[in-house]
mmCIF file of C-alpha atoms in Angstrom:
data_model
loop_
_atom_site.group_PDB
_atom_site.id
_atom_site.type_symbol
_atom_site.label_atom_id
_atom_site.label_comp_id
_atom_site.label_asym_id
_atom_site.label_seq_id
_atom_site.Cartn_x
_atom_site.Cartn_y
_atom_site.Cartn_z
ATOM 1 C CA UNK A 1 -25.235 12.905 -3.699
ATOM 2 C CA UNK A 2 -22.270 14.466 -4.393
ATOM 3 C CA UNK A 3 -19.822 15.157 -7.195
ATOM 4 C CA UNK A 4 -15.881 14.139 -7.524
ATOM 5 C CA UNK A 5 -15.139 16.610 -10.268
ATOM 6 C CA UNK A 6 -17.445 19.705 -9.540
ATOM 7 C CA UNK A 7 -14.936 21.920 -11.163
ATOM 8 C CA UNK A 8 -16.851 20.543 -14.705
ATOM 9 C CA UNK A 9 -19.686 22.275 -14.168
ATOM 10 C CA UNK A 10 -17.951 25.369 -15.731
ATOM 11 C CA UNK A 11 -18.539 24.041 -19.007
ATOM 12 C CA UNK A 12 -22.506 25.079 -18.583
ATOM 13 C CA UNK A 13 -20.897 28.362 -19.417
ATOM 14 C CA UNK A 14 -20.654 27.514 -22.945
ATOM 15 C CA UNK A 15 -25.087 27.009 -23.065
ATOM 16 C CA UNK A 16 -24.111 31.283 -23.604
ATOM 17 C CA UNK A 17 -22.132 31.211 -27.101
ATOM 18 C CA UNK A 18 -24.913 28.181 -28.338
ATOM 19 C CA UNK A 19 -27.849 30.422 -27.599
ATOM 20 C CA UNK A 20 -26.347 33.488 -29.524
ATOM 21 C CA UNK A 21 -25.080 31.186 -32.103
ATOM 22 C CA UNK A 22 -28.664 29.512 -32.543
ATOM 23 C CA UNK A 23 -30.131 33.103 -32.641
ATOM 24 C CA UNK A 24 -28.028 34.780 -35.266
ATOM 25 C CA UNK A 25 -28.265 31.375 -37.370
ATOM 26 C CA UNK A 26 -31.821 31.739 -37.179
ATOM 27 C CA UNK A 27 -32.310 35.128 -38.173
ATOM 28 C CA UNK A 28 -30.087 34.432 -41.174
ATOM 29 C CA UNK A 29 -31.211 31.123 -42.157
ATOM 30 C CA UNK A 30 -35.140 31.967 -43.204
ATOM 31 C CA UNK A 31 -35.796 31.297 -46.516
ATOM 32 C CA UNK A 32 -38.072 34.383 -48.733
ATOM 33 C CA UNK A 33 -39.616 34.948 -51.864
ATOM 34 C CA UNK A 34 -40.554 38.908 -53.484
ATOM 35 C CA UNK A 35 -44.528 39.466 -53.520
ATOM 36 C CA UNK A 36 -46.272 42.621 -53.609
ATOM 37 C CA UNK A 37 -48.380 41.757 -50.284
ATOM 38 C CA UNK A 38 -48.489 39.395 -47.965
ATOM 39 C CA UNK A 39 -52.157 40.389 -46.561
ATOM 40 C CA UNK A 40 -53.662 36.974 -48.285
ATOM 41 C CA UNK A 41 -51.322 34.806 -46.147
ATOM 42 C CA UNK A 42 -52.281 36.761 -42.641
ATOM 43 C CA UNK A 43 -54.517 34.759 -41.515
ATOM 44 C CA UNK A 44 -53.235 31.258 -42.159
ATOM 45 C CA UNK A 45 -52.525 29.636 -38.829
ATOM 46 C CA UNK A 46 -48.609 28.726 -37.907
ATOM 47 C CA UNK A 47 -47.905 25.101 -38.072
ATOM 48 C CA UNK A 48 -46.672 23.493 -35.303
ATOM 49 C CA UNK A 49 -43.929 21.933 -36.936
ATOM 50 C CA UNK A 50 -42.229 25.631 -36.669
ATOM 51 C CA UNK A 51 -42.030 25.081 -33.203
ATOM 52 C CA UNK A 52 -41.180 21.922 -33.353
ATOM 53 C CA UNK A 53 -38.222 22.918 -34.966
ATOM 54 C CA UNK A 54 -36.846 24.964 -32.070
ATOM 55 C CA UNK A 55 -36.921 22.130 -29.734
ATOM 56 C CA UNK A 56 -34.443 20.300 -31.781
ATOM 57 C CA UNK A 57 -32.224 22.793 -30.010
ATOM 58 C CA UNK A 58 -33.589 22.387 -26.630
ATOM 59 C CA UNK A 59 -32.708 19.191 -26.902
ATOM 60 C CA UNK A 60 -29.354 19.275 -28.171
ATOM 61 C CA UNK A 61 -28.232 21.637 -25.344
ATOM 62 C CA UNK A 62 -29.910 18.947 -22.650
ATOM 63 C CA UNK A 63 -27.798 16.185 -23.789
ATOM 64 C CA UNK A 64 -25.053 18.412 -23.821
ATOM 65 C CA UNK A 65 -25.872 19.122 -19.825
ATOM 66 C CA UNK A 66 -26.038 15.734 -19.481
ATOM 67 C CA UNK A 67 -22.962 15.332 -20.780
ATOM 68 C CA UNK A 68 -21.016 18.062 -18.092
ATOM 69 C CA UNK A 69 -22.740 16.144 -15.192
ATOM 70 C CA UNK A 70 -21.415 12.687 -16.444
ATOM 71 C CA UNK A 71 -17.643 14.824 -16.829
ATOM 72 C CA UNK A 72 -18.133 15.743 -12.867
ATOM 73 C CA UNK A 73 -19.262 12.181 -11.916
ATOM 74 C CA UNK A 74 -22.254 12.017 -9.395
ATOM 75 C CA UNK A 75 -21.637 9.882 -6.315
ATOM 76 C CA UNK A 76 -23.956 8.261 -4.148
ATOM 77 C CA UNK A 77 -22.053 8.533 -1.147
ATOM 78 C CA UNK A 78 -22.959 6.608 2.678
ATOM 79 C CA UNK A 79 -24.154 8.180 5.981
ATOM 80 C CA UNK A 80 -22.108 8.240 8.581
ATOM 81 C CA UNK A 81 -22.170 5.696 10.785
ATOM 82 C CA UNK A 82 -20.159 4.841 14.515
ATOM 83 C CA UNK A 83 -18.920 1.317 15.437
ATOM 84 C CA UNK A 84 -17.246 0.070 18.388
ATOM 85 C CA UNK A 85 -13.907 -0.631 17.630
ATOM 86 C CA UNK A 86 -10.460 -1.411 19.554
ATOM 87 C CA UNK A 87 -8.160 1.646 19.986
ATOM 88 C CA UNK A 88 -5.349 2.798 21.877
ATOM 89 C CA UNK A 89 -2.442 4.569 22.450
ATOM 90 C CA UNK A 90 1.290 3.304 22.633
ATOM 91 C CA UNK A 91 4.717 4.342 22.982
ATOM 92 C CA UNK A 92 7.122 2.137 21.956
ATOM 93 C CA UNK A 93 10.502 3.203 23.343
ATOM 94 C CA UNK A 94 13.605 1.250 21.837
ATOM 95 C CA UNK A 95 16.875 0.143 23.562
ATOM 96 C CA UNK A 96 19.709 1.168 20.693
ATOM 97 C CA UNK A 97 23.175 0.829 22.763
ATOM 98 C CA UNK A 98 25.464 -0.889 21.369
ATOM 99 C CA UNK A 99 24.884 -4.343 23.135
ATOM 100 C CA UNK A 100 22.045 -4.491 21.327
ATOM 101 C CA UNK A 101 24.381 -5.656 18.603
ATOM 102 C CA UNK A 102 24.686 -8.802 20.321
ATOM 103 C CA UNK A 103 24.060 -11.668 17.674
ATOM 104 C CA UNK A 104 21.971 -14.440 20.147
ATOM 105 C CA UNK A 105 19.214 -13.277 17.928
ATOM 106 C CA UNK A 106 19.091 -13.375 14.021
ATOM 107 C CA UNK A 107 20.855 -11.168 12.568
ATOM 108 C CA UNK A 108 20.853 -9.381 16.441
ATOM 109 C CA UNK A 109 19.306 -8.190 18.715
ATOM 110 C CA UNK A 110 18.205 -4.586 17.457
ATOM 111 C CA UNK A 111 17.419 -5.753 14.093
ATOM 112 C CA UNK A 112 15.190 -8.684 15.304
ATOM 113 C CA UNK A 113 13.106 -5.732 17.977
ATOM 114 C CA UNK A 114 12.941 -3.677 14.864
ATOM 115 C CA UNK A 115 11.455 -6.206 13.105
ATOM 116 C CA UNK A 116 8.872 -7.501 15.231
ATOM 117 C CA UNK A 117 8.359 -3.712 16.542
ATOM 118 C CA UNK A 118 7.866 -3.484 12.568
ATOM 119 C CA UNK A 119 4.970 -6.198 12.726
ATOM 120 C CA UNK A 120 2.914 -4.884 15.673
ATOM 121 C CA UNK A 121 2.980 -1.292 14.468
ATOM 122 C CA UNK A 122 1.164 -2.512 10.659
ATOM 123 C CA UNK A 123 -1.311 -4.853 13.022
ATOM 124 C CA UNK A 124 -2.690 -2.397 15.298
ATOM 125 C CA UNK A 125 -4.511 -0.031 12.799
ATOM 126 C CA UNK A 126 -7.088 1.879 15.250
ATOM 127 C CA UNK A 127 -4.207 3.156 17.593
ATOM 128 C CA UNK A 128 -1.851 6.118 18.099
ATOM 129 C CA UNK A 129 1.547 4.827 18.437
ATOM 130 C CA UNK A 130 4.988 6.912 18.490
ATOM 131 C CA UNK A 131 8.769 5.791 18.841
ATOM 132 C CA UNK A 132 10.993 6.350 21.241
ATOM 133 C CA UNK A 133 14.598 5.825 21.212
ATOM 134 C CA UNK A 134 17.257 5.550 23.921
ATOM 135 C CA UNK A 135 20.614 5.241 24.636
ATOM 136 C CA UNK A 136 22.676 7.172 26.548
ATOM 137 C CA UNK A 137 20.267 9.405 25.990
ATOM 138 C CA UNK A 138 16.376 9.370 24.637
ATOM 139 C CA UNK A 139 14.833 10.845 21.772
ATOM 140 C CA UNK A 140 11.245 11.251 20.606
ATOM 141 C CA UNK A 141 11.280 9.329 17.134
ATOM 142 C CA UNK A 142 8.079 9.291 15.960
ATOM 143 C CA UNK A 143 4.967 11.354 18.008
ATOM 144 C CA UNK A 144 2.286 9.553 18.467
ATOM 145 C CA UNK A 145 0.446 9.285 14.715
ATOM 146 C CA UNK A 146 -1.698 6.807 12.649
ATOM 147 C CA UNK A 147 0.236 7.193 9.835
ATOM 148 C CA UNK A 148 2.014 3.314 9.823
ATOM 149 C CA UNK A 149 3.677 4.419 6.876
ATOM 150 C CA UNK A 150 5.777 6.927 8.536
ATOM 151 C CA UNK A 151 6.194 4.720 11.552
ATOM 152 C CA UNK A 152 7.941 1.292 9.704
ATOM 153 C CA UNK A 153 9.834 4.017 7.197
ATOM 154 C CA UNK A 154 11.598 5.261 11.151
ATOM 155 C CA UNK A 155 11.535 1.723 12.748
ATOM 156 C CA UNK A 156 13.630 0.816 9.120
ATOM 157 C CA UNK A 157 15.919 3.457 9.585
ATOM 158 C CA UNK A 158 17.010 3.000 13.661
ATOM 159 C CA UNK A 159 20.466 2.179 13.946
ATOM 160 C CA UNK A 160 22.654 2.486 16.883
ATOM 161 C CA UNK A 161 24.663 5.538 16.011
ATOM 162 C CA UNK A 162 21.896 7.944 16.142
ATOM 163 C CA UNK A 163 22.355 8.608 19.934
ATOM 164 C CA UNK A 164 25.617 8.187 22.425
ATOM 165 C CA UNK A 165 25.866 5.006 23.937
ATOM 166 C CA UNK A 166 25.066 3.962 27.325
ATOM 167 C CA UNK A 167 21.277 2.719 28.257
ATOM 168 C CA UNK A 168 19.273 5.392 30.170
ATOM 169 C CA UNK A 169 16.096 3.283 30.990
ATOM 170 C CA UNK A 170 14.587 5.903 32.943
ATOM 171 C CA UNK A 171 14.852 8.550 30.628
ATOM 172 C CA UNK A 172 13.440 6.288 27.858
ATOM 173 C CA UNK A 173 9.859 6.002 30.075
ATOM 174 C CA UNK A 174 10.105 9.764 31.023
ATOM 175 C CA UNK A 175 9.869 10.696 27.230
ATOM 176 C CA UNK A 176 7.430 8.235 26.391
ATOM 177 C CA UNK A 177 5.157 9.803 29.299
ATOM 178 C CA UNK A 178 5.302 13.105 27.504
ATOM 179 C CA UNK A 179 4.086 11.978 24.364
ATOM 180 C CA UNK A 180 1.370 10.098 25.955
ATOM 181 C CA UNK A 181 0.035 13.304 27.742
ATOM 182 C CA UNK A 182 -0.956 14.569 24.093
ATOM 183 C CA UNK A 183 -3.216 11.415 24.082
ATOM 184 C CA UNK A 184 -6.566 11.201 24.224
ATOM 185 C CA UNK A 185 -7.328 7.538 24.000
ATOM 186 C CA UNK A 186 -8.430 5.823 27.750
ATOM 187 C CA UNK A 187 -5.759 3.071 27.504
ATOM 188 C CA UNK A 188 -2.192 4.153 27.489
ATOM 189 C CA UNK A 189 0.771 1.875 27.642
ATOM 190 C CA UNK A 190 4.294 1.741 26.887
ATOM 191 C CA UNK A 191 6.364 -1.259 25.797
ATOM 192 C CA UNK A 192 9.961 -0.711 26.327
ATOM 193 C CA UNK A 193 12.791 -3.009 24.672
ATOM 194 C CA UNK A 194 16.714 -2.960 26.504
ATOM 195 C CA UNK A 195 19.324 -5.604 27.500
ATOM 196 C CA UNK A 196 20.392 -4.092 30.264
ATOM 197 C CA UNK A 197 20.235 -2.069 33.088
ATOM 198 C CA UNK A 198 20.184 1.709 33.875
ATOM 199 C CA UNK A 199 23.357 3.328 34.083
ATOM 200 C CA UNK A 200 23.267 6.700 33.080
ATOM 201 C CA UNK A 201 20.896 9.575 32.759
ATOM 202 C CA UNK A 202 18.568 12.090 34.592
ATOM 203 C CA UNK A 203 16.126 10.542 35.405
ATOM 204 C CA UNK A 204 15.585 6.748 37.104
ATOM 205 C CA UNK A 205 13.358 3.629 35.883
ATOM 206 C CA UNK A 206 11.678 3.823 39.440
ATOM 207 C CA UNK A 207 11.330 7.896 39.186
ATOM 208 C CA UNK A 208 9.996 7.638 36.009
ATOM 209 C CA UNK A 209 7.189 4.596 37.205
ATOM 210 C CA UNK A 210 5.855 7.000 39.868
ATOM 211 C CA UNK A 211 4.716 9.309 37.502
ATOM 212 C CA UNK A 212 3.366 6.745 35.307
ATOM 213 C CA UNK A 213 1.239 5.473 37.891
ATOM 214 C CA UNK A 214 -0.269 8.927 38.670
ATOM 215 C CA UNK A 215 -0.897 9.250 34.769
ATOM 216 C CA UNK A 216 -2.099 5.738 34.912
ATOM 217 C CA UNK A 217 -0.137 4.742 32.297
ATOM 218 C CA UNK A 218 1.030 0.516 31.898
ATOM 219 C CA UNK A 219 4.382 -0.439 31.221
ATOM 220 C CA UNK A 220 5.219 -3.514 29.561
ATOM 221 C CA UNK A 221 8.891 -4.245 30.047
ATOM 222 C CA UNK A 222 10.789 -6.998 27.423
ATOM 223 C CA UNK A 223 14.152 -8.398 28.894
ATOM 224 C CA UNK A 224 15.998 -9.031 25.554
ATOM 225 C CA UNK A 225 19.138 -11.505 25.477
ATOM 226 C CA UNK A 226 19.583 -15.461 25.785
ATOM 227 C CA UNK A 227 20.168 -16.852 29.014
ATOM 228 C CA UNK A 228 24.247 -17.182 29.835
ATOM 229 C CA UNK A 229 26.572 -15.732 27.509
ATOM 230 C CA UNK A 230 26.012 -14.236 23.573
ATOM 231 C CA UNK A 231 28.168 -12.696 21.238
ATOM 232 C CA UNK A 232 28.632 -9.113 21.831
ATOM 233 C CA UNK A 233 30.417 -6.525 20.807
ATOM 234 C CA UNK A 234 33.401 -4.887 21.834
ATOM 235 C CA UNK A 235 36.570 -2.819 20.665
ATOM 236 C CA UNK A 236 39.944 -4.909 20.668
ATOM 237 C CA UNK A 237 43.375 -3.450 21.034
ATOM 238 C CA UNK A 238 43.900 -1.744 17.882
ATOM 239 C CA UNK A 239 40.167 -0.148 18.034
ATOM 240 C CA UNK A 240 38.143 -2.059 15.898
ATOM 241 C CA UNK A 241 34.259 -3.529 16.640
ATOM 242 C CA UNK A 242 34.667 -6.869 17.419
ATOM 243 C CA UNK A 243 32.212 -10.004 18.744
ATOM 244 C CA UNK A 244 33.561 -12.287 21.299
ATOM 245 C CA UNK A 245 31.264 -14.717 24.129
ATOM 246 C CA UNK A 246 30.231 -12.063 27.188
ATOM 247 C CA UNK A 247 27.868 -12.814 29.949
ATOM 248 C CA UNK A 248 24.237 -11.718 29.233
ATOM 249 C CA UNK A 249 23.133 -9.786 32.724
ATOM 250 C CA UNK A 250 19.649 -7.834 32.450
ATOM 251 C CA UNK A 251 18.237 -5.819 35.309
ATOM 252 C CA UNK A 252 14.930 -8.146 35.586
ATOM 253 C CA UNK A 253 14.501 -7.240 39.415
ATOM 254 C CA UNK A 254 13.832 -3.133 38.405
ATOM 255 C CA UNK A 255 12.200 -4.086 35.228
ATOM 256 C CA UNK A 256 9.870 -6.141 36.931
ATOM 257 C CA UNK A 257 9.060 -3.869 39.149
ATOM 258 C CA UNK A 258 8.638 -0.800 36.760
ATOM 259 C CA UNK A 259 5.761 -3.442 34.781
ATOM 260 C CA UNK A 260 4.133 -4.988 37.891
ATOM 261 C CA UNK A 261 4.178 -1.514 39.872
ATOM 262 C CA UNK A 262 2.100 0.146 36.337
ATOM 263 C CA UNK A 263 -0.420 -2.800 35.913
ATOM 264 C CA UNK A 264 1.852 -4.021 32.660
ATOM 265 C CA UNK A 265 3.744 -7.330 32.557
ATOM 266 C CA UNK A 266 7.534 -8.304 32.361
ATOM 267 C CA UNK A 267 8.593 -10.537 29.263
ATOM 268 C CA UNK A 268 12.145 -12.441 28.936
ATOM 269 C CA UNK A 269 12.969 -12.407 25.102
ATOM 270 C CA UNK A 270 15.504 -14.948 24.807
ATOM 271 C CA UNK A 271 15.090 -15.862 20.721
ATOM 272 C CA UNK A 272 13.457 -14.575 18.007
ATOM 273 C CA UNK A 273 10.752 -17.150 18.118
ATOM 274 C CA UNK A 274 9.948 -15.928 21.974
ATOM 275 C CA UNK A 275 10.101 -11.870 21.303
ATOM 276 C CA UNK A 276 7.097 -12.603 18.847
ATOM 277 C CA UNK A 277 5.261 -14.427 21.034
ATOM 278 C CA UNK A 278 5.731 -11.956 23.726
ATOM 279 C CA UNK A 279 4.379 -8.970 21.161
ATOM 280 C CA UNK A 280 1.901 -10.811 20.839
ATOM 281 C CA UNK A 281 1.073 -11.518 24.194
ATOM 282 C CA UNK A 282 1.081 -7.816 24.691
ATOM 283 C CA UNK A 283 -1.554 -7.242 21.343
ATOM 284 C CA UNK A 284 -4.184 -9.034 22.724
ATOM 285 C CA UNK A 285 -3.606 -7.554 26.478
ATOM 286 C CA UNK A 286 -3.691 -3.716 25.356
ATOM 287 C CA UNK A 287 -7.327 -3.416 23.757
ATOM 288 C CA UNK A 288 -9.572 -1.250 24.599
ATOM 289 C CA UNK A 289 -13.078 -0.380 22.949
ATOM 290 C CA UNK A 290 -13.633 3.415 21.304
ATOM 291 C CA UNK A 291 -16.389 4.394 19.043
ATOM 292 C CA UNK A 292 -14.947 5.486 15.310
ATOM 293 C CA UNK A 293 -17.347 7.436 13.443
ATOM 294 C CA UNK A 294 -16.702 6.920 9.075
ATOM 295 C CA UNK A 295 -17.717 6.976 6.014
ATOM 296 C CA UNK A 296 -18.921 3.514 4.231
ATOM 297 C CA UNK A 297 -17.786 3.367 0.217
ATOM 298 C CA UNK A 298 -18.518 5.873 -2.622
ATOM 299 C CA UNK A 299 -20.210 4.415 -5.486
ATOM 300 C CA UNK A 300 -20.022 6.409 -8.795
ATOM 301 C CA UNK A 301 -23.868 7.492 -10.218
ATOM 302 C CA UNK A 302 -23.533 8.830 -13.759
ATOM 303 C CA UNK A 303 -24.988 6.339 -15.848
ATOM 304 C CA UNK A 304 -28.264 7.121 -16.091
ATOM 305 C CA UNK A 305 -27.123 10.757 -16.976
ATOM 306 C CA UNK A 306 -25.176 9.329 -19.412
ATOM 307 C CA UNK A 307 -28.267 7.490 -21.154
ATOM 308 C CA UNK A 308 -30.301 10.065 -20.918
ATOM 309 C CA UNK A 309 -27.653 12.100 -22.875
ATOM 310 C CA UNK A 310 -27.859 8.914 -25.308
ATOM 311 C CA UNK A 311 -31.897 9.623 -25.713
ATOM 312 C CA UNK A 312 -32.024 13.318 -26.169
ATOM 313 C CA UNK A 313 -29.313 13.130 -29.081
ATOM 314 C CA UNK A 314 -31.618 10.148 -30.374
ATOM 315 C CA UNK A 315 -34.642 11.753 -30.023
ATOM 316 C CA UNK A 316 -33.213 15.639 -31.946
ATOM 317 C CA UNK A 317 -32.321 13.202 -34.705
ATOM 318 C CA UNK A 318 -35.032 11.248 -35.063
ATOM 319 C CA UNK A 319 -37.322 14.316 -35.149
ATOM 320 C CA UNK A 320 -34.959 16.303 -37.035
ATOM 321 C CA UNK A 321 -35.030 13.575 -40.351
ATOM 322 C CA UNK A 322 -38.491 12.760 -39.806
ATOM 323 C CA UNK A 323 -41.295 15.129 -38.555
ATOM 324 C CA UNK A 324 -39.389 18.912 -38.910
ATOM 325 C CA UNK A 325 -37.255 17.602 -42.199
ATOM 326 C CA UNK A 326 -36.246 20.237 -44.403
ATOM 327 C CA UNK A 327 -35.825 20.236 -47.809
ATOM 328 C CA UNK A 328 -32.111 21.586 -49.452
#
């Protein structure tokens, strides 16, 4: 049992003026006639009705208790209980360079990652799953939280100006490993997204899956771009963003290796159709069972406080018009 609005319970505080009121009312409120003695009357015995009487107060005070406890709502609430569920914990580090502007994917392909990045995240509601975003550079996005809200809010909001271009694969995995030191979940993987191959940063894709391995961390790698040539972007003479056909060329042999070498898998995206299959491929690889320990629902329990409340005021008026009526 437990209360939602305890803070109510204050209002027993005002059982203090009642009682004085009551009293002073009383003492004021006896009716008396003038005789010269009152020895004939001393042994008649006290009715019971006079006592009665005082009750009707009694009463009136319970229903108002009642009253307070129905304001701070009793709840019945659950034991705790543990199931088994499916939990884990996953870095999802993001390729943003600026050839992932390239439109063989609807509308291309950064916004088609981000959305089905958007669609895994709101699926897998037992894990710990953070962002990672890389470029020339990387950049922890998101630790690793619960919260999906404040995961598809950043996943919304990636765009390819938020680092220097260039794609530093290697330093993408090293910050994911980081983050997924903090972790505390068995499983730990990391899905990485790029179009192309490692040329710049400190650290290298095969650096970077050695110490994976010793944190036993899997790597699932996604190859994103159509097969041939896709419309990519590039700056024209007078320095202005512009799409024309350029040959698609993804380092498959290293990422390959950096999944196979980790115990992940390597995925070619070449549509939107196939990147969604590929997540998920990947959702119903990375399970793992973990015991959750919660709270079943609350059920509100004030209604039979709120009846008796009903009976008590019944009962003070039925006795007050009936068996302790007073005359005017």
């Amino acid at each position: 049992m437990q209360l939602a609005h305890p803070q109510y319970l204050w209002l027993f505080v005002l059982y203090v003026p009642m009682i004085i009121w009551y009293v002073l009312k009383q003492r004021n409120a006896r009716p008396y006639m003038a005789l010269s003695t009152t020895a004939p009357f001393a042994k008649l015995p006290v009715s019971w009705k006079q006592w009665v009487r005082h009750l009707l107060f009694v009463l009136r005070m319970a229903a108002v208790g009642c009253l307070i406890i129905v304001l701070a709502r009793p709840q019945l609430k659950d034991n705790w209980r543990t199931t088994r569920t499916e939990g884990t914990d996953i870095m999802i580090a993001m390729d943003i360079s600026s050839s992932m502007l390239a439109r063989d994917f609807k509308p291309d392909r950064l916004e088609a990652a981000k959305a089905v990045a958007g669609k895994f995240v709101s699926g897998r509601e037992n894990d710990n799953i953070g962002i990672v975003i890389f470029a020339g550079e990387s950049l922890t996005g998101v630790p690793m939280t619960v919260d999906r809200s404040q995961l598809l809010g950043y996943i919304s909001s990636i765009n390819m100006n938020m680092l220097e271009d260039g794609t530093a694969i290697g330093d993408g995995i090293a910050t994911s490993l980081n983050r997924l030191k903090e972790g505390k979940a068995k499983s730990k993987s990391i899905i990485l997204l790029t179009d192309g191959s490692n040329n710049t940063g400190v650290v290298t894709p095969l650096d970077a899956t050695r110490v994976a391995q010793e944190l036993g961390v899997k790597i699932y790698t996604i190859g994103i771009g159509t097969n041939g040539e896709a419309p990519s972007p590039m700056i024209n003479e007078f320095g202005r963003m512009v799409f024309a056909p350029q040959k698609v060329v993804i380092d498959e042999a290293t990422l390959r290796t950096v999944a196979e070498s980790t115990g992940g898998k390597y995925f070619r995206a070449t549509g939107n159709k196939v990147l969604q299959d590929i997540f998920d491929e990947i959702d119903a690889l990375e399970k793992t069972q973990m015991d959750v320990r919660h709270f079943s629902h609350t059920e509100d329990n004030y209604m039979l406080w709120a009846w008796l409340a009903f009976a008590l005021f019944a009962i003070e008026l039925l006795l007050r018009y009936t068996v302790v009526r007073t005359m005017p």
